PDB file of C-alpha atoms and ligand atoms in Angstrom:
ATOM      1  CA  UNK A   1     -42.064  23.834  20.966  1.00  0.00           C
ATOM      2  CA  UNK A   2     -42.772  21.278  18.958  1.00  0.00           C
ATOM      3  CA  UNK A   3     -40.261  17.631  18.907  1.00  0.00           C
ATOM      4  CA  UNK A   4     -37.453  19.028  16.621  1.00  0.00           C
ATOM      5  CA  UNK A   5     -37.605  16.978  12.553  1.00  0.00           C
ATOM      6  CA  UNK A   6     -34.584  15.702  12.060  1.00  0.00           C
ATOM      7  CA  UNK A   7     -33.409  14.327   8.011  1.00  0.00           C
ATOM      8  CA  UNK A   8     -30.564  11.605   8.383  1.00  0.00           C
ATOM      9  CA  UNK A   9     -29.246  11.245   4.507  1.00  0.00           C
ATOM     10  CA  UNK A  10     -28.342   7.122   3.660  1.00  0.00           C
ATOM     11  CA  UNK A  11     -30.607   6.743   6.396  1.00  0.00           C
ATOM     12  CA  UNK A  12     -31.210   3.190   5.855  1.00  0.00           C
ATOM     13  CA  UNK A  13     -27.496   2.164   5.503  1.00  0.00           C
ATOM     14  CA  UNK A  14     -25.390   0.838   8.174  1.00  0.00           C
ATOM     15  CA  UNK A  15     -24.364   3.930  10.319  1.00  0.00           C
ATOM     16  CA  UNK A  16     -27.909   5.860   9.249  1.00  0.00           C
ATOM     17  CA  UNK A  17     -29.612   3.265  11.049  1.00  0.00           C
ATOM     18  CA  UNK A  18     -28.431   3.687  13.861  1.00  0.00           C
ATOM     19  CA  UNK A  19     -28.228   7.586  13.653  1.00  0.00           C
ATOM     20  CA  UNK A  20     -31.951   7.750  12.917  1.00  0.00           C
ATOM     21  CA  UNK A  21     -32.454   5.070  16.315  1.00  0.00           C
ATOM     22  CA  UNK A  22     -30.410   7.346  18.000  1.00  0.00           C
ATOM     23  CA  UNK A  23     -32.622  10.781  17.233  1.00  0.00           C
ATOM     24  CA  UNK A  24     -35.741   9.376  17.722  1.00  0.00           C
ATOM     25  CA  UNK A  25     -34.953   7.963  21.134  1.00  0.00           C
ATOM     26  CA  UNK A  26     -33.584  11.427  22.017  1.00  0.00           C
ATOM     27  CA  UNK A  27     -37.189  12.493  20.857  1.00  0.00           C
ATOM     28  CA  UNK A  28     -36.578  13.967  17.589  1.00  0.00           C
ATOM     29  CA  UNK A  29     -39.208  13.451  14.476  1.00  0.00           C
ATOM     30  CA  UNK A  30     -36.361  11.522  11.750  1.00  0.00           C
ATOM     31  CA  UNK A  31     -36.587  11.436   8.280  1.00  0.00           C
ATOM     32  CA  UNK A  32     -33.635   9.199   7.089  1.00  0.00           C
ATOM     33  CA  UNK A  33     -33.758   9.658   3.227  1.00  0.00           C
ATOM     34  CA  UNK A  34     -32.291   7.120   0.245  1.00  0.00           C
ATOM     35  CA  UNK A  35     -32.130   6.101  -3.321  1.00  0.00           C
ATOM     36  CA  UNK A  36     -36.078   5.005  -3.450  1.00  0.00           C
ATOM     37  CA  UNK A  37     -34.718   1.783  -5.528  1.00  0.00           C
ATOM     38  CA  UNK A  38     -33.903  -0.399  -2.456  1.00  0.00           C
ATOM     39  CA  UNK A  39     -37.179  -1.621  -2.012  1.00  0.00           C
ATOM     40  CA  UNK A  40     -36.288  -4.743   0.184  1.00  0.00           C
ATOM     41  CA  UNK A  41     -33.906  -2.642   2.044  1.00  0.00           C
ATOM     42  CA  UNK A  42     -36.273   0.037   2.715  1.00  0.00           C
ATOM     43  CA  UNK A  43     -38.760  -3.027   3.871  1.00  0.00           C
ATOM     44  CA  UNK A  44     -36.100  -3.899   5.675  1.00  0.00           C
ATOM     45  CA  UNK A  45     -35.645  -0.522   7.460  1.00  0.00           C
ATOM     46  CA  UNK A  46     -38.826  -0.141   8.003  1.00  0.00           C
ATOM     47  CA  UNK A  47     -39.707  -3.171  10.154  1.00  0.00           C
ATOM     48  CA  UNK A  48     -36.160  -2.646  12.004  1.00  0.00           C
ATOM     49  CA  UNK A  49     -37.279   1.146  12.641  1.00  0.00           C
ATOM     50  CA  UNK A  50     -40.946   0.211  13.806  1.00  0.00           C
ATOM     51  CA  UNK A  51     -42.463   2.193  16.859  1.00  0.00           C
ATOM     52  CA  UNK A  52     -40.256   4.528  16.516  1.00  0.00           C
ATOM     53  CA  UNK A  53     -41.227   8.022  15.181  1.00  0.00           C
ATOM     54  CA  UNK A  54     -38.636   7.597  11.668  1.00  0.00           C
ATOM     55  CA  UNK A  55     -39.901   8.216   8.678  1.00  0.00           C
ATOM     56  CA  UNK A  56     -38.651   6.870   4.983  1.00  0.00           C
ATOM     57  CA  UNK A  57     -38.704   9.466   2.162  1.00  0.00           C
ATOM     58  CA  UNK A  58     -37.069   9.116  -1.555  1.00  0.00           C
ATOM     59  CA  UNK A  59     -34.144  11.185  -3.065  1.00  0.00           C
ATOM     60  CA  UNK A  60     -31.629  10.957  -5.092  1.00  0.00           C
ATOM     61  CA  UNK A  61     -28.473  13.535  -2.720  1.00  0.00           C
ATOM     62  CA  UNK A  62     -26.247  13.867  -5.579  1.00  0.00           C
ATOM     63  CA  UNK A  63     -29.399  15.800  -7.117  1.00  0.00           C
ATOM     64  CA  UNK A  64     -29.850  19.540  -6.436  1.00  0.00           C
ATOM     65  CA  UNK A  65     -33.446  19.801  -7.982  1.00  0.00           C
ATOM     66  CA  UNK A  66     -34.658  16.860  -5.996  1.00  0.00           C
ATOM     67  CA  UNK A  67     -33.170  17.856  -2.756  1.00  0.00           C
ATOM     68  CA  UNK A  68     -34.488  21.419  -3.188  1.00  0.00           C
ATOM     69  CA  UNK A  69     -38.013  19.096  -3.811  1.00  0.00           C
ATOM     70  CA  UNK A  70     -37.286  17.419  -0.870  1.00  0.00           C
ATOM     71  CA  UNK A  71     -36.252  20.235   1.826  1.00  0.00           C
ATOM     72  CA  UNK A  72     -39.972  21.745   0.017  1.00  0.00           C
ATOM     73  CA  UNK A  73     -41.882  18.745   1.332  1.00  0.00           C
ATOM     74  CA  UNK A  74     -40.301  17.999   4.662  1.00  0.00           C
ATOM     75  CA  UNK A  75     -41.045  21.809   5.843  1.00  0.00           C
ATOM     76  CA  UNK A  76     -44.280  21.986   4.331  1.00  0.00           C
ATOM     77  CA  UNK A  77     -45.595  18.511   6.158  1.00  0.00           C
ATOM     78  CA  UNK A  78     -43.071  18.710   9.257  1.00  0.00           C
ATOM     79  CA  UNK A  79     -43.555  22.566  10.103  1.00  0.00           C
ATOM     80  CA  UNK A  80     -39.746  22.402   9.859  1.00  0.00           C
ATOM     81  CA  UNK A  81     -36.323  21.104   9.188  1.00  0.00           C
ATOM     82  CA  UNK A  82     -34.205  21.321  12.176  1.00  0.00           C
ATOM     83  CA  UNK A  83     -31.324  18.758  11.865  1.00  0.00           C
ATOM     84  CA  UNK A  84     -29.763  17.302   9.155  1.00  0.00           C
ATOM     85  CA  UNK A  85     -27.895  14.571   8.701  1.00  0.00           C
ATOM     86  CA  UNK A  86     -25.205  14.519   5.707  1.00  0.00           C
ATOM     87  CA  UNK A  87     -24.257  10.782   6.054  1.00  0.00           C
ATOM     88  CA  UNK A  88     -25.026   9.568   2.895  1.00  0.00           C
ATOM     89  CA  UNK A  89     -21.885   8.322   1.273  1.00  0.00           C
ATOM     90  CA  UNK A  90     -20.485   6.103  -1.750  1.00  0.00           C
ATOM     91  CA  UNK A  91     -16.675   5.066  -2.585  1.00  0.00           C
ATOM     92  CA  UNK A  92     -15.503   3.850  -5.870  1.00  0.00           C
ATOM     93  CA  UNK A  93     -12.088   3.027  -5.203  1.00  0.00           C
ATOM     94  CA  UNK A  94      -9.002   2.997  -7.387  1.00  0.00           C
ATOM     95  CA  UNK A  95      -5.764   4.335  -7.562  1.00  0.00           C
ATOM     96  CA  UNK A  96      -5.087   7.475  -9.505  1.00  0.00           C
ATOM     97  CA  UNK A  97      -3.532   5.793 -12.278  1.00  0.00           C
ATOM     98  CA  UNK A  98      -6.806   3.795 -13.484  1.00  0.00           C
ATOM     99  CA  UNK A  99      -9.046   5.676 -11.884  1.00  0.00           C
ATOM    100  CA  UNK A 100     -11.747   7.492 -14.482  1.00  0.00           C
ATOM    101  CA  UNK A 101     -13.976  10.929 -14.527  1.00  0.00           C
ATOM    102  CA  UNK A 102     -17.222   8.807 -14.021  1.00  0.00           C
ATOM    103  CA  UNK A 103     -15.473   7.535 -10.568  1.00  0.00           C
ATOM    104  CA  UNK A 104     -14.197  11.348  -9.399  1.00  0.00           C
ATOM    105  CA  UNK A 105     -17.150  12.288 -10.174  1.00  0.00           C
ATOM    106  CA  UNK A 106     -19.545  10.228  -8.527  1.00  0.00           C
ATOM    107  CA  UNK A 107     -17.504  10.100  -5.376  1.00  0.00           C
ATOM    108  CA  UNK A 108     -17.676  14.258  -5.286  1.00  0.00           C
ATOM    109  CA  UNK A 109     -21.156  14.531  -5.978  1.00  0.00           C
ATOM    110  CA  UNK A 110     -22.337  12.036  -3.303  1.00  0.00           C
ATOM    111  CA  UNK A 111     -20.464  12.738  -0.397  1.00  0.00           C
ATOM    112  CA  UNK A 112     -19.608  16.617  -1.057  1.00  0.00           C
ATOM    113  CA  UNK A 113     -22.068  17.832  -3.222  1.00  0.00           C
ATOM    114  CA  UNK A 114     -24.520  16.796  -1.386  1.00  0.00           C
ATOM    115  CA  UNK A 115     -23.821  18.910   1.260  1.00  0.00           C
ATOM    116  CA  UNK A 116     -24.174  22.533  -0.810  1.00  0.00           C
ATOM    117  CA  UNK A 117     -27.340  20.270  -1.913  1.00  0.00           C
ATOM    118  CA  UNK A 118     -29.212  19.950   1.295  1.00  0.00           C
ATOM    119  CA  UNK A 119     -27.597  22.264   3.171  1.00  0.00           C
ATOM    120  CA  UNK A 120     -28.072  25.251   0.795  1.00  0.00           C
ATOM    121  CA  UNK A 121     -31.978  24.040   0.416  1.00  0.00           C
ATOM    122  CA  UNK A 122     -32.346  23.740   4.032  1.00  0.00           C
ATOM    123  CA  UNK A 123     -30.141  26.682   5.821  1.00  0.00           C
ATOM    124  CA  UNK A 124     -32.380  29.364   4.743  1.00  0.00           C
ATOM    125  CA  UNK A 125     -35.555  27.951   6.882  1.00  0.00           C
ATOM    126  CA  UNK A 126     -33.061  27.473  10.155  1.00  0.00           C
ATOM    127  CA  UNK A 127     -31.857  31.208   9.654  1.00  0.00           C
ATOM    128  CA  UNK A 128     -35.465  32.347   9.575  1.00  0.00           C
ATOM    129  CA  UNK A 129     -36.286  29.759  12.314  1.00  0.00           C
ATOM    130  CA  UNK A 130     -33.184  31.070  14.129  1.00  0.00           C
ATOM    131  CA  UNK A 131     -32.404  27.500  15.104  1.00  0.00           C
ATOM    132  CA  UNK A 132     -30.795  24.652  13.180  1.00  0.00           C
ATOM    133  CA  UNK A 133     -27.906  21.575  13.304  1.00  0.00           C
ATOM    134  CA  UNK A 134     -26.230  20.483  10.525  1.00  0.00           C
ATOM    135  CA  UNK A 135     -23.904  17.329  11.048  1.00  0.00           C
ATOM    136  CA  UNK A 136     -21.810  16.020   8.431  1.00  0.00           C
ATOM    137  CA  UNK A 137     -19.910  12.500   8.624  1.00  0.00           C
ATOM    138  CA  UNK A 138     -17.085  12.931   6.989  1.00  0.00           C
ATOM    139  CA  UNK A 139     -13.993  10.306   7.404  1.00  0.00           C
ATOM    140  CA  UNK A 140     -10.533   9.508   8.571  1.00  0.00           C
ATOM    141  CA  UNK A 141      -9.929   9.203   4.845  1.00  0.00           C
ATOM    142  CA  UNK A 142     -10.224  12.806   4.547  1.00  0.00           C
ATOM    143  CA  UNK A 143      -7.559  13.158   7.104  1.00  0.00           C
ATOM    144  CA  UNK A 144      -5.176  11.014   6.612  1.00  0.00           C
ATOM    145  CA  UNK A 145      -5.702  10.014   2.906  1.00  0.00           C
ATOM    146  CA  UNK A 146      -6.061   6.585   1.771  1.00  0.00           C
ATOM    147  CA  UNK A 147      -4.216   4.799  -0.717  1.00  0.00           C
ATOM    148  CA  UNK A 148      -6.703   4.406  -3.680  1.00  0.00           C
ATOM    149  CA  UNK A 149      -9.011   6.873  -2.641  1.00  0.00           C
ATOM    150  CA  UNK A 150      -7.683   9.764  -4.190  1.00  0.00           C
ATOM    151  CA  UNK A 151     -11.631  10.922  -4.623  1.00  0.00           C
ATOM    152  CA  UNK A 152     -13.273  10.235  -1.358  1.00  0.00           C
ATOM    153  CA  UNK A 153     -10.123  11.503   0.548  1.00  0.00           C
ATOM    154  CA  UNK A 154     -10.730  14.333  -1.631  1.00  0.00           C
ATOM    155  CA  UNK A 155     -14.452  14.752  -0.748  1.00  0.00           C
ATOM    156  CA  UNK A 156     -14.125  13.839   2.864  1.00  0.00           C
ATOM    157  CA  UNK A 157     -11.675  16.426   3.131  1.00  0.00           C
ATOM    158  CA  UNK A 158     -13.593  19.026   1.523  1.00  0.00           C
ATOM    159  CA  UNK A 159     -16.684  17.965   3.425  1.00  0.00           C
ATOM    160  CA  UNK A 160     -14.715  19.931   7.045  1.00  0.00           C
ATOM    161  CA  UNK A 161     -13.547  23.080   4.804  1.00  0.00           C
ATOM    162  CA  UNK A 162     -17.643  23.308   3.647  1.00  0.00           C
ATOM    163  CA  UNK A 163     -18.218  22.664   7.300  1.00  0.00           C
ATOM    164  CA  UNK A 164     -16.068  25.243   8.670  1.00  0.00           C
ATOM    165  CA  UNK A 165     -17.357  28.115   6.024  1.00  0.00           C
ATOM    166  CA  UNK A 166     -20.905  27.390   6.600  1.00  0.00           C
ATOM    167  CA  UNK A 167     -20.313  27.322  10.623  1.00  0.00           C
ATOM    168  CA  UNK A 168     -18.737  31.164  10.446  1.00  0.00           C
ATOM    169  CA  UNK A 169     -21.325  32.225   8.342  1.00  0.00           C
ATOM    170  CA  UNK A 170     -25.134  31.269  10.314  1.00  0.00           C
ATOM    171  CA  UNK A 171     -22.985  30.927  14.143  1.00  0.00           C
ATOM    172  CA  UNK A 172     -24.568  33.794  14.749  1.00  0.00           C
ATOM    173  CA  UNK A 173     -28.700  32.572  13.419  1.00  0.00           C
ATOM    174  CA  UNK A 174     -28.347  29.677  15.832  1.00  0.00           C
ATOM    175  CA  UNK A 175     -27.338  27.420  13.809  1.00  0.00           C
ATOM    176  CA  UNK A 176     -24.064  24.859  14.104  1.00  0.00           C
ATOM    177  CA  UNK A 177     -22.467  23.258  11.591  1.00  0.00           C
ATOM    178  CA  UNK A 178     -19.903  20.336  12.432  1.00  0.00           C
ATOM    179  CA  UNK A 179     -18.711  17.204  10.884  1.00  0.00           C
ATOM    180  CA  UNK A 180     -17.868  13.373  12.552  1.00  0.00           C
ATOM    181  CA  UNK A 181     -14.534  11.968  10.913  1.00  0.00           C
ATOM    182  CA  UNK A 182     -15.307   8.170  11.675  1.00  0.00           C
ATOM    183  CA  UNK A 183     -12.283   5.696  11.596  1.00  0.00           C
ATOM    184  CA  UNK A 184     -13.054   1.486  11.043  1.00  0.00           C
ATOM    185  CA  UNK A 185     -16.707   1.082  11.910  1.00  0.00           C
ATOM    186  CA  UNK A 186     -18.937  -2.822  12.038  1.00  0.00           C
ATOM    187  CA  UNK A 187     -21.437  -2.085   9.167  1.00  0.00           C
ATOM    188  CA  UNK A 188     -21.545  -4.406   6.361  1.00  0.00           C
ATOM    189  CA  UNK A 189     -18.758  -2.740   4.616  1.00  0.00           C
ATOM    190  CA  UNK A 190     -16.082  -3.750   6.742  1.00  0.00           C
ATOM    191  CA  UNK A 191     -18.190  -6.965   7.409  1.00  0.00           C
ATOM    192  CA  UNK A 192     -17.182  -7.802   3.488  1.00  0.00           C
ATOM    193  CA  UNK A 193     -13.296  -7.265   4.431  1.00  0.00           C
ATOM    194  CA  UNK A 194     -11.248 -11.054   4.858  1.00  0.00           C
ATOM    195  CA  UNK A 195     -10.794 -11.502   8.500  1.00  0.00           C
ATOM    196  CA  UNK A 196      -7.182 -11.823   8.453  1.00  0.00           C
ATOM    197  CA  UNK A 197      -7.156  -8.041   7.197  1.00  0.00           C
ATOM    198  CA  UNK A 198      -9.977  -7.226   9.614  1.00  0.00           C
ATOM    199  CA  UNK A 199      -7.580  -8.711  12.246  1.00  0.00           C
ATOM    200  CA  UNK A 200      -4.630  -6.749  10.819  1.00  0.00           C
ATOM    201  CA  UNK A 201      -6.784  -3.519  11.120  1.00  0.00           C
ATOM    202  CA  UNK A 202      -7.706  -3.537  14.250  1.00  0.00           C
ATOM    203  CA  UNK A 203      -4.216  -4.270  15.728  1.00  0.00           C
ATOM    204  CA  UNK A 204      -3.811  -1.115  14.236  1.00  0.00           C
ATOM    205  CA  UNK A 205      -6.030   0.828  15.887  1.00  0.00           C
ATOM    206  CA  UNK A 206      -5.073   2.182  19.697  1.00  0.00           C
ATOM    207  CA  UNK A 207      -8.554   0.638  20.856  1.00  0.00           C
ATOM    208  CA  UNK A 208      -7.924  -2.455  19.446  1.00  0.00           C
ATOM    209  CA  UNK A 209     -11.316  -3.100  18.072  1.00  0.00           C
ATOM    210  CA  UNK A 210     -13.702  -1.929  15.076  1.00  0.00           C
ATOM    211  CA  UNK A 211     -16.090   1.429  16.233  1.00  0.00           C
ATOM    212  CA  UNK A 212     -20.238   0.051  16.425  1.00  0.00           C
ATOM    213  CA  UNK A 213     -22.362   2.195  14.228  1.00  0.00           C
ATOM    214  CA  UNK A 214     -23.814   3.478  17.667  1.00  0.00           C
ATOM    215  CA  UNK A 215     -20.312   5.100  18.854  1.00  0.00           C
ATOM    216  CA  UNK A 216     -21.198   7.128  15.666  1.00  0.00           C
ATOM    217  CA  UNK A 217     -24.592   7.765  16.251  1.00  0.00           C
ATOM    218  CA  UNK A 218     -24.393   8.457  20.143  1.00  0.00           C
ATOM    219  CA  UNK A 219     -22.045  11.783  18.530  1.00  0.00           C
ATOM    220  CA  UNK A 220     -24.181  12.636  16.474  1.00  0.00           C
ATOM    221  CA  UNK A 221     -26.866  12.837  18.792  1.00  0.00           C
ATOM    222  CA  UNK A 222     -24.606  14.489  21.025  1.00  0.00           C
ATOM    223  CA  UNK A 223     -23.942  17.237  18.416  1.00  0.00           C
ATOM    224  CA  UNK A 224     -27.548  17.678  17.235  1.00  0.00           C
ATOM    225  CA  UNK A 225     -28.891  18.366  21.028  1.00  0.00           C
ATOM    226  CA  UNK A 226     -30.302  21.768  21.809  1.00  0.00           C
ATOM    227  CA  UNK A 227     -27.259  22.247  24.664  1.00  0.00           C
ATOM    228  CA  UNK A 228     -24.572  21.424  22.119  1.00  0.00           C
ATOM    229  CA  UNK A 229     -25.222  25.053  20.286  1.00  0.00           C
ATOM    230  CA  UNK A 230     -21.847  26.495  21.323  1.00  0.00           C
ATOM    231  CA  UNK A 231     -19.844  23.369  19.694  1.00  0.00           C
ATOM    232  CA  UNK A 232     -19.549  24.565  15.749  1.00  0.00           C
ATOM    233  CA  UNK A 233     -16.996  24.256  12.931  1.00  0.00           C
ATOM    234  CA  UNK A 234     -15.801  21.359  15.176  1.00  0.00           C
ATOM    235  CA  UNK A 235     -14.741  18.011  13.392  1.00  0.00           C
ATOM    236  CA  UNK A 236     -15.595  15.287  16.063  1.00  0.00           C
ATOM    237  CA  UNK A 237     -12.863  11.891  15.296  1.00  0.00           C
ATOM    238  CA  UNK A 238     -14.339   8.490  16.075  1.00  0.00           C
ATOM    239  CA  UNK A 239     -11.652   6.064  15.566  1.00  0.00           C
ATOM    240  CA  UNK A 240     -10.536   3.994  18.492  1.00  0.00           C
ATOM    241  CA  UNK A 241      -7.336   6.669  18.619  1.00  0.00           C
ATOM    242  CA  UNK A 242      -6.374   5.528  15.269  1.00  0.00           C
ATOM    243  CA  UNK A 243      -5.450   9.145  13.811  1.00  0.00           C
ATOM    244  CA  UNK A 244      -4.916  11.625  16.333  1.00  0.00           C
ATOM    245  CA  UNK A 245      -4.718  15.252  16.326  1.00  0.00           C
ATOM    246  CA  UNK A 246      -5.537  18.755  17.299  1.00  0.00           C
TER     247      UNK A 246
HETATM  248  P1  LIG B 301     -24.102   2.275   3.346  1.00  0.00           P
HETATM  249  O1  LIG B 301     -24.311   1.219   4.551  1.00  0.00           O
HETATM  250  O2  LIG B 301     -23.579   2.339   1.947  1.00  0.00           O
HETATM  251  O3  LIG B 301     -24.662   3.713   3.802  1.00  0.00           O
HETATM  252  C1  LIG B 301     -25.129   4.937   2.839  1.00  0.00           C
HETATM  253  C2  LIG B 301     -26.089   5.108   1.801  1.00  0.00           C
HETATM  254  O4  LIG B 301     -26.226   6.572   1.122  1.00  0.00           O
HETATM  255  C3  LIG B 301     -26.626   3.730   1.627  1.00  0.00           C
HETATM  256  O5  LIG B 301     -27.863   3.448   1.532  1.00  0.00           O
HETATM  257  C4  LIG B 301     -26.554   4.268   0.217  1.00  0.00           C
HETATM  258  O6  LIG B 301     -27.278   3.642  -0.907  1.00  0.00           O
HETATM  259  C5  LIG B 301     -27.276   5.763   0.314  1.00  0.00           C
HETATM  260  N1  LIG B 301     -27.102   6.372  -0.785  1.00  0.00           N
HETATM  261  C6  LIG B 301     -25.555   6.121  -1.959  1.00  0.00           C
HETATM  262  N2  LIG B 301     -25.970   7.036  -3.059  1.00  0.00           N
HETATM  263  C7  LIG B 301     -26.822   8.218  -1.976  1.00  0.00           C
HETATM  264  C8  LIG B 301     -27.864   8.894  -2.818  1.00  0.00           C
HETATM  265  N3  LIG B 301     -27.275   9.242  -4.415  1.00  0.00           N
HETATM  266  N4  LIG B 301     -28.702   9.608  -2.375  1.00  0.00           N
HETATM  267  C9  LIG B 301     -29.421   8.734  -1.639  1.00  0.00           C
HETATM  268  N5  LIG B 301     -28.383   8.262  -0.484  1.00  0.00           N
HETATM  269  C10 LIG B 301     -27.262   7.380  -1.339  1.00  0.00           C
HETATM  270  O7  LIG B 301     -22.962   3.103   4.389  1.00  0.00           O
HETATM  271  P2  LIG B 301     -22.060   3.481   5.592  1.00  0.00           P
HETATM  272  O8  LIG B 301     -20.736   2.562   5.712  1.00  0.00           O
HETATM  273  O9  LIG B 301     -23.236   3.395   6.754  1.00  0.00           O
HETATM  274  O10 LIG B 301     -21.456   4.950   5.613  1.00  0.00           O
HETATM  275  C11 LIG B 301     -22.174   5.896   6.646  1.00  0.00           C
HETATM  276  C12 LIG B 301     -21.444   7.376   5.878  1.00  0.00           C
HETATM  277  O11 LIG B 301     -20.155   6.810   6.872  1.00  0.00           O
HETATM  278  C13 LIG B 301     -20.890   7.604   4.697  1.00  0.00           C
HETATM  279  O12 LIG B 301     -20.979   8.932   4.396  1.00  0.00           O
HETATM  280  C14 LIG B 301     -19.226   6.664   4.659  1.00  0.00           C
HETATM  281  O13 LIG B 301     -18.957   7.261   3.852  1.00  0.00           O
HETATM  282  C15 LIG B 301     -18.889   7.491   6.183  1.00  0.00           C
HETATM  283  N6  LIG B 301     -18.164   6.822   6.482  1.00  0.00           N
HETATM  284  C16 LIG B 301     -18.715   5.137   6.700  1.00  0.00           C
HETATM  285  C17 LIG B 301     -16.971   4.861   7.616  1.00  0.00           C
HETATM  286  C18 LIG B 301     -17.441   3.187   8.182  1.00  0.00           C
HETATM  287  O14 LIG B 301     -16.483   2.182   8.589  1.00  0.00           O
HETATM  288  N7  LIG B 301     -18.324   2.011   7.360  1.00  0.00           N
HETATM  289  C19 LIG B 301     -15.737   4.845   8.007  1.00  0.00           C
HETATM  290  C20 LIG B 301     -15.667   6.376   8.030  1.00  0.00           C
HETATM  291  C21 LIG B 301     -17.125   6.786   6.756  1.00  0.00           C
HETATM  292  P3  LIG B 301     -26.835   2.169  -1.292  1.00  0.00           P
HETATM  293  O15 LIG B 301     -26.311   1.192  -0.610  1.00  0.00           O
HETATM  294  O16 LIG B 301     -28.253   1.884  -2.253  1.00  0.00           O
HETATM  295  O17 LIG B 301     -26.176   3.108  -2.434  1.00  0.00           O
END
């Protein structure tokens, strides 16, 4: 068997970069997918992952046709698409009273529509090859809701409904579909928050600190391993105890 081919959307972002690295170190050929308009960040990403089996491909995950082209290209060039990590995500925070339709649509399209766009094109190949691992990056906001995030929380909660439904459809074909729900993680996004706000956030987390991108990356690597075939339709919270449920 050749190396498993993994796609990580939002692959050059804070969590995406660590996920790409973890999968490459686990022996996968990794394709980081992101928007092509961020030349400097793409160049920085390439420098950071130099020497690892990580490649870059441009695509807009909110564009159904573009996702179809991407999946066809990868299957032609690499022979398969075995692991799909739907990680690309955006926020457009606003209270509902002030939220306009564009903020709603953008967040739903990138965070939730992307799972339909990519899984829709990739699942047939996974079924034909009788193997697949899909990991959808959700959020604690999808589990608890969050002030100013009706759009984001709806998309992230929807992502888990998608996860459970697709998991049922493909479980007998060697394909698992799971979601991972990060809490507060040290990334550029949280780095931009005022230190005193971050201190308060950390104090509200039972672990007493924010998580690291590697905490998420390790979880994705675990769920996408060949040996994780009996875990499907699950949501794995990685939040330092911020929200506990069963
Ligand atoms: P990030 O650094 O902003 O990374 C997201 C990446 O997705 C960016 O490179 C972004 O590009 C890209 N992207 C946006 N729209 C796209 C599109 N239409 N097509 C392709 N790529 C697109 O964010 P992150 O913190 O790593 O978050 C990764 C995932 O984890 C997201 O789904 C997020 O909701 C989730 N999450 C993060 C945290 C956290 O604490 N960081 C907590 C809970 C959940 P641009 O920068 O150019 O927009």
